[in-house]
Short mmCIF file of C-alpha atoms in Angstrom, two decimals:
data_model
loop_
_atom_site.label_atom_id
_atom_site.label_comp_id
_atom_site.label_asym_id
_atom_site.label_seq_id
_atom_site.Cartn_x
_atom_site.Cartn_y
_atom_site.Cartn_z
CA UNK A 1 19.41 -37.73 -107.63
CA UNK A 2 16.99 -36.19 -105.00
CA UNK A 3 17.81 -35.54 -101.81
CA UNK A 4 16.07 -36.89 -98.56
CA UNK A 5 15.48 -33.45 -97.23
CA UNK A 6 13.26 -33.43 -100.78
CA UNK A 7 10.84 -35.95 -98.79
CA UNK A 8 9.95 -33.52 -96.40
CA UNK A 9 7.61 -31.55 -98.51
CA UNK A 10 6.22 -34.61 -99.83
CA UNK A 11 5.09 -35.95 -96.06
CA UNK A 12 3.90 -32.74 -95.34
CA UNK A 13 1.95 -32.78 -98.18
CA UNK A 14 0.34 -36.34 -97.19
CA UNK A 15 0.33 -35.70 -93.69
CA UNK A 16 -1.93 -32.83 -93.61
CA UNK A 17 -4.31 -34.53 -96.49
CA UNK A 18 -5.04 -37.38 -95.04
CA UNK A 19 -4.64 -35.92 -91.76
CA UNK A 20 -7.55 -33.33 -91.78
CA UNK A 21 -10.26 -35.94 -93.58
CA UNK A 22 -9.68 -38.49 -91.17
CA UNK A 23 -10.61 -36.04 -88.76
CA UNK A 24 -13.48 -35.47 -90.84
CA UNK A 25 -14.05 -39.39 -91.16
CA UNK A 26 -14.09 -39.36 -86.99
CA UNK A 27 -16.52 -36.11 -86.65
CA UNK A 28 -19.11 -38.12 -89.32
CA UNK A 29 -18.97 -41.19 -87.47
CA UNK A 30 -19.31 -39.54 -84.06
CA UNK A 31 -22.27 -37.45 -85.79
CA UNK A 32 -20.29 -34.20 -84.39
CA UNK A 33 -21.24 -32.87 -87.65
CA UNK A 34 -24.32 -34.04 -90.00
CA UNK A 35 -24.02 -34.04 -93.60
CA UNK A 36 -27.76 -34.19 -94.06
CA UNK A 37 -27.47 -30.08 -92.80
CA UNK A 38 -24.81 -28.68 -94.50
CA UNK A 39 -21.34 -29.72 -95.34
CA UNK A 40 -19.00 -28.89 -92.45
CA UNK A 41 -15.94 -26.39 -92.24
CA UNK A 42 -12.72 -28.06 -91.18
CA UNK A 43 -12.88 -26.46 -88.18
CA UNK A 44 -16.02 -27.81 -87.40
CA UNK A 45 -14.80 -31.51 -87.68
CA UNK A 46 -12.84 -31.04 -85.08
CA UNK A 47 -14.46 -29.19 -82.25
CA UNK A 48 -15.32 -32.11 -80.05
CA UNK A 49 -12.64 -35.01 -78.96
CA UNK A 50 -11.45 -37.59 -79.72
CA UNK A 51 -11.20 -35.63 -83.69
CA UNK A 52 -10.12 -32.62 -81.49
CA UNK A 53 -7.48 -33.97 -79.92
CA UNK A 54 -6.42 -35.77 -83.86
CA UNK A 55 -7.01 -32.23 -85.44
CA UNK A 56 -4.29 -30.53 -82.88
CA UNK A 57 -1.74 -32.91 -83.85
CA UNK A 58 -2.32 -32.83 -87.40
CA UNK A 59 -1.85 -29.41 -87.57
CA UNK A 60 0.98 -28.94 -84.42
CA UNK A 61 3.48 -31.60 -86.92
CA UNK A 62 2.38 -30.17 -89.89
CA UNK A 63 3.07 -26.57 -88.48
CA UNK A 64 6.49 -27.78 -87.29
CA UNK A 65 7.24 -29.48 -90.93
CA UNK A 66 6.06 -26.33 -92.70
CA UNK A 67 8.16 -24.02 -90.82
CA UNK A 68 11.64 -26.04 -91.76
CA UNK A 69 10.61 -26.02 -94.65
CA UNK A 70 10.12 -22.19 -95.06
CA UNK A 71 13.70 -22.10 -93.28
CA UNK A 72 15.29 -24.39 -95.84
CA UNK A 73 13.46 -22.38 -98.45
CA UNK A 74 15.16 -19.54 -96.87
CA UNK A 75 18.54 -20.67 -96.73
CA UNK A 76 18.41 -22.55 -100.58
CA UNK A 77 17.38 -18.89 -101.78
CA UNK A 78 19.82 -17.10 -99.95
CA UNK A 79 22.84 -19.26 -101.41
CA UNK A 80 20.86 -18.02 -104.95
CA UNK A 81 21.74 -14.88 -104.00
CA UNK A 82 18.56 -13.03 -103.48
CA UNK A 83 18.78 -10.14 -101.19
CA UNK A 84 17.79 -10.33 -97.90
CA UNK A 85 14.83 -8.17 -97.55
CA UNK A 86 12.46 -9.65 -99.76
CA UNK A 87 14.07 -13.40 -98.63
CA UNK A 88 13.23 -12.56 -95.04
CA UNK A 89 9.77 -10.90 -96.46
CA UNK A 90 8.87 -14.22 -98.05
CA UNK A 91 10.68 -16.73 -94.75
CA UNK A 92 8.11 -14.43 -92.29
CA UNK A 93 5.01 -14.66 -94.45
CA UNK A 94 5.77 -18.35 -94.41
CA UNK A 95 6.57 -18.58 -90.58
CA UNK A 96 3.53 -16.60 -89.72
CA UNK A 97 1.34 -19.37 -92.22
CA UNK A 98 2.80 -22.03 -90.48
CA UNK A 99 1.90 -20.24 -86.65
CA UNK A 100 -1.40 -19.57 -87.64
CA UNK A 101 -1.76 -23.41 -88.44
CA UNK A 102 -1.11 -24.27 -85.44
CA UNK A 103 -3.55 -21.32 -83.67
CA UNK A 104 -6.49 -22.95 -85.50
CA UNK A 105 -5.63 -26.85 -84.01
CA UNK A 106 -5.47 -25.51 -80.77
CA UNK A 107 -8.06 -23.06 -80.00
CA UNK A 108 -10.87 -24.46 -81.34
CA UNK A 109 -14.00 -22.63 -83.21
CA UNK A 110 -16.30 -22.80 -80.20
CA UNK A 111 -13.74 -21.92 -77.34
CA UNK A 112 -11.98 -18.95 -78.79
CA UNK A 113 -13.56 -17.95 -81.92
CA UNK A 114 -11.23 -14.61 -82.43
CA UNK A 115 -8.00 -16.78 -81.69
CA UNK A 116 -8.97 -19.29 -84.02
CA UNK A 117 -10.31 -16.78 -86.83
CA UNK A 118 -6.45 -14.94 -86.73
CA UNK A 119 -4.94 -18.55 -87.12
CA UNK A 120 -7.27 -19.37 -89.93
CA UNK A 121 -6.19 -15.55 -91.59
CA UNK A 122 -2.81 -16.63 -91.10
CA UNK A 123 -2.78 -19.92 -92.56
CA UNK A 124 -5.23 -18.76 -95.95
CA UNK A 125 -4.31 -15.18 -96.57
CA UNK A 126 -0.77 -15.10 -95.29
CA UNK A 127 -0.40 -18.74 -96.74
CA UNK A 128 -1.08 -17.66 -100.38
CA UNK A 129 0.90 -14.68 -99.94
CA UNK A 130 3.55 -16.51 -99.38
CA UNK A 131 3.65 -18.91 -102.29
CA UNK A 132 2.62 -15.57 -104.71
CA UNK A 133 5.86 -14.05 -103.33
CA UNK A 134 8.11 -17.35 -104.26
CA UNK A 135 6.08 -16.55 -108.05
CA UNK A 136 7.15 -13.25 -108.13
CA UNK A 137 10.63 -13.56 -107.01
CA UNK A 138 11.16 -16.15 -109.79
CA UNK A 139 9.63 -14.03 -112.54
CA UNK A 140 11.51 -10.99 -111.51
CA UNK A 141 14.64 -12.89 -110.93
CA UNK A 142 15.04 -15.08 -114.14
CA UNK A 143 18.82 -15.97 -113.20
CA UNK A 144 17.21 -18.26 -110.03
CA UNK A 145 17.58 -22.23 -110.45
CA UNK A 146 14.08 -23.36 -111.78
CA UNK A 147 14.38 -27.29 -110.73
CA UNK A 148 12.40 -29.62 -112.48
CA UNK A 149 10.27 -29.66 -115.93
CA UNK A 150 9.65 -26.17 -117.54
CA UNK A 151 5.69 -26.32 -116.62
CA UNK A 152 6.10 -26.48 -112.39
CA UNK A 153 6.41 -22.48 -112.71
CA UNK A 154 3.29 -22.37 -114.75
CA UNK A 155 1.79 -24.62 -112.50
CA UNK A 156 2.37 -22.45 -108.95
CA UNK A 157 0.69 -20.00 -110.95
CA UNK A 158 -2.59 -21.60 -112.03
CA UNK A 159 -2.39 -23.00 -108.27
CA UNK A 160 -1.97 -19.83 -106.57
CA UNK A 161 -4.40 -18.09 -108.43
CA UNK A 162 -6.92 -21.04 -108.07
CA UNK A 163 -6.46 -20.65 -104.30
CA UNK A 164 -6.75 -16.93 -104.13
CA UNK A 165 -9.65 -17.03 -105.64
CA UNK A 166 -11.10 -20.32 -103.48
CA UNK A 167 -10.36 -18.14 -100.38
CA UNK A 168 -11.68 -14.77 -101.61
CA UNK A 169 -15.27 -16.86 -102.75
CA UNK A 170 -14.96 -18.88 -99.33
CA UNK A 171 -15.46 -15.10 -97.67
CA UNK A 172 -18.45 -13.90 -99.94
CA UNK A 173 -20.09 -17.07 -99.71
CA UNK A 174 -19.95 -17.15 -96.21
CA UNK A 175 -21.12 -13.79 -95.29
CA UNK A 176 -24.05 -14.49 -97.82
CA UNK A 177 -24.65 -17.34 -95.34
CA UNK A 178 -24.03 -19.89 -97.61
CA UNK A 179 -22.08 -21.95 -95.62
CA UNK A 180 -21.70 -25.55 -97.53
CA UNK A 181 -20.66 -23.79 -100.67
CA UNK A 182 -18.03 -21.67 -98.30
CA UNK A 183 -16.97 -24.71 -96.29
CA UNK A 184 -16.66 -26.48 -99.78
CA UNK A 185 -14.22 -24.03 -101.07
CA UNK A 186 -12.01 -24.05 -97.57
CA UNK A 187 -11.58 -27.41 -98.40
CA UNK A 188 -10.64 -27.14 -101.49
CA UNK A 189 -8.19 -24.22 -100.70
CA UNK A 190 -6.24 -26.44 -98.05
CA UNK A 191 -5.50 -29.26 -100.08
CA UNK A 192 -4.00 -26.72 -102.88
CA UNK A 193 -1.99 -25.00 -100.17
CA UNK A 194 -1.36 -28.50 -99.42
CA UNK A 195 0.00 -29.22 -102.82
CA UNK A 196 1.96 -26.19 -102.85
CA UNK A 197 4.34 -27.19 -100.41
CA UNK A 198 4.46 -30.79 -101.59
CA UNK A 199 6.06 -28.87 -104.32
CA UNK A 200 8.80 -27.84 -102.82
CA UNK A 201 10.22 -31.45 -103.25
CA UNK A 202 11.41 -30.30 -106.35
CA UNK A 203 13.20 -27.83 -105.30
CA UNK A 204 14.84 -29.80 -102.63
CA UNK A 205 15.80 -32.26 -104.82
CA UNK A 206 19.39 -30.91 -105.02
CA UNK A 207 19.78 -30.41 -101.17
CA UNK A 208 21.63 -33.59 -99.54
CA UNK A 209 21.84 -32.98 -96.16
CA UNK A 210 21.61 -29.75 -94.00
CA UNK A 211 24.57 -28.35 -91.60
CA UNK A 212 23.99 -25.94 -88.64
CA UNK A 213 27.06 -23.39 -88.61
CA UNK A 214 27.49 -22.06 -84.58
CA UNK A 215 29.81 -18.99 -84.58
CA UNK A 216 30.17 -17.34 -81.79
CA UNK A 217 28.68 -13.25 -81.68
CA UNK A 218 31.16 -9.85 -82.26
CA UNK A 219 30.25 -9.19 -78.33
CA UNK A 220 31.75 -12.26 -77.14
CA UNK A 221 33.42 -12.11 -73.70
CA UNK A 222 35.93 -15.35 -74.86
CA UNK A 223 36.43 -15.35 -78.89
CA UNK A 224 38.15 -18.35 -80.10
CA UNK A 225 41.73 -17.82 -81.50
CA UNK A 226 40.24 -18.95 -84.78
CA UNK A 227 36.48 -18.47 -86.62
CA UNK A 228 36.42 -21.75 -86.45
CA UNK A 229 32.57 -22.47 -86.71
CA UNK A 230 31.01 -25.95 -85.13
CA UNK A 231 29.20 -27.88 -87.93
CA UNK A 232 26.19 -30.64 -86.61
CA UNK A 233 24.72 -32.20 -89.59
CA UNK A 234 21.25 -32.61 -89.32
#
């Protein structure tokens, strides 16, 4: 039986989908882009309001929703028991993913073109990194939970490598100026990255409800008589 905190990737998932082309729908009919030139870059579609202000809070909720989720992911591979280096590695990768996400809604392409360039590294290149880390950590760690049918490992793979090698053309192509093939493949990338944490319903499915644990610090000034921790289920 799956959890509800399994839907959570799944929204995400749709949310940012159909999120990002209806911001494209709203920069075509508002000719802030024209497909007769070349086929846009997200970013492009939403320069210019009203698909500015949509494209923000697209990507503000689903930065918000992929963050938990790289917290829950976290915490469900902590209780696995892997260490907590390369679990913290993996949680910062996917915090830093979800940040830059949010850069690139909010400081658009032709305001601050640096700010929005480190968002876009952050959500591509630290974004794959993150899901190759959750591929490595369950090939090197065979005694982790695999949830679901035998092929969703195989299929991270072929996904992640797909991407990485979307993003890595997406670069060539655009610094041999050819932009429609490059904007083609961003697009292409995002809805994989997309897919990748719509994957994650999987491995929620197990996880009925989430509790926050408040203990107080070893400097308190007034320790309880008891560690008695207070639970808030969320």
């Amino acid at each position: 039986m799956w959890g509800y905190l399994s839907l959570l990737p799944v929204f995400l998932a749709c949310w940012a989908i159909a999120g990002i082309w209806t911001v494209f729908s709203l920069a075509v009919v508002h000719k802030s882009v024209n497909l007769t030139e070349a086929f846009p870059y997200i970013s492009r579609c939403g320069n210019y309001p009203p698909e500015s202000c949509v494209f923000s809070q697209v990507l503000n909720v689903g930065a918000a929703m992929a963050a938990w989720i790289c917290i829950l992911r976290y915490h469900q591979l902590r209780d696995w028991g892997v260490g907590k280096c390369p679990n913290q590695m993996i949680l910062w990768t996917g915090l830093l993913c979800a940040l830059g996400t949010s850069i690139v809604g909010n400081f658009q392409e032709k305001n601050l073109r640096p700010v929005h360039l480190t968002g876009s590294f952050f959500a591509f290149f630290v974004g794959v990194l993150y899901f190759w880390l959750q591929v490595l950590l369950c090939w090197r760690m065979k005694s982790l939970p695999q949830p679901g049918a035998p092929w969703l490992g195989p299929l991270r793979l072929v996904l992640c490598s797909l991407c990485s090698i979307l993003i890595v053309t997406m670069v060539v192509l655009h610094v041999r100026s050819l932009r429609s093939a490059s904007a083609a493949c961003e697009w292409v990338a995002a809805m994989l990255l997309f897919i990748l944490f719509g994957l994650f319903a999987v491995d929620f499915s197990s996880l009925g409800r989430c509790t926050l644990h408040l203990q107080p610090g070893p400097n308190s000034l007034s320790p309880p008589a008891s560690p008695i921790s207070l639970q808030v289920p969320l």
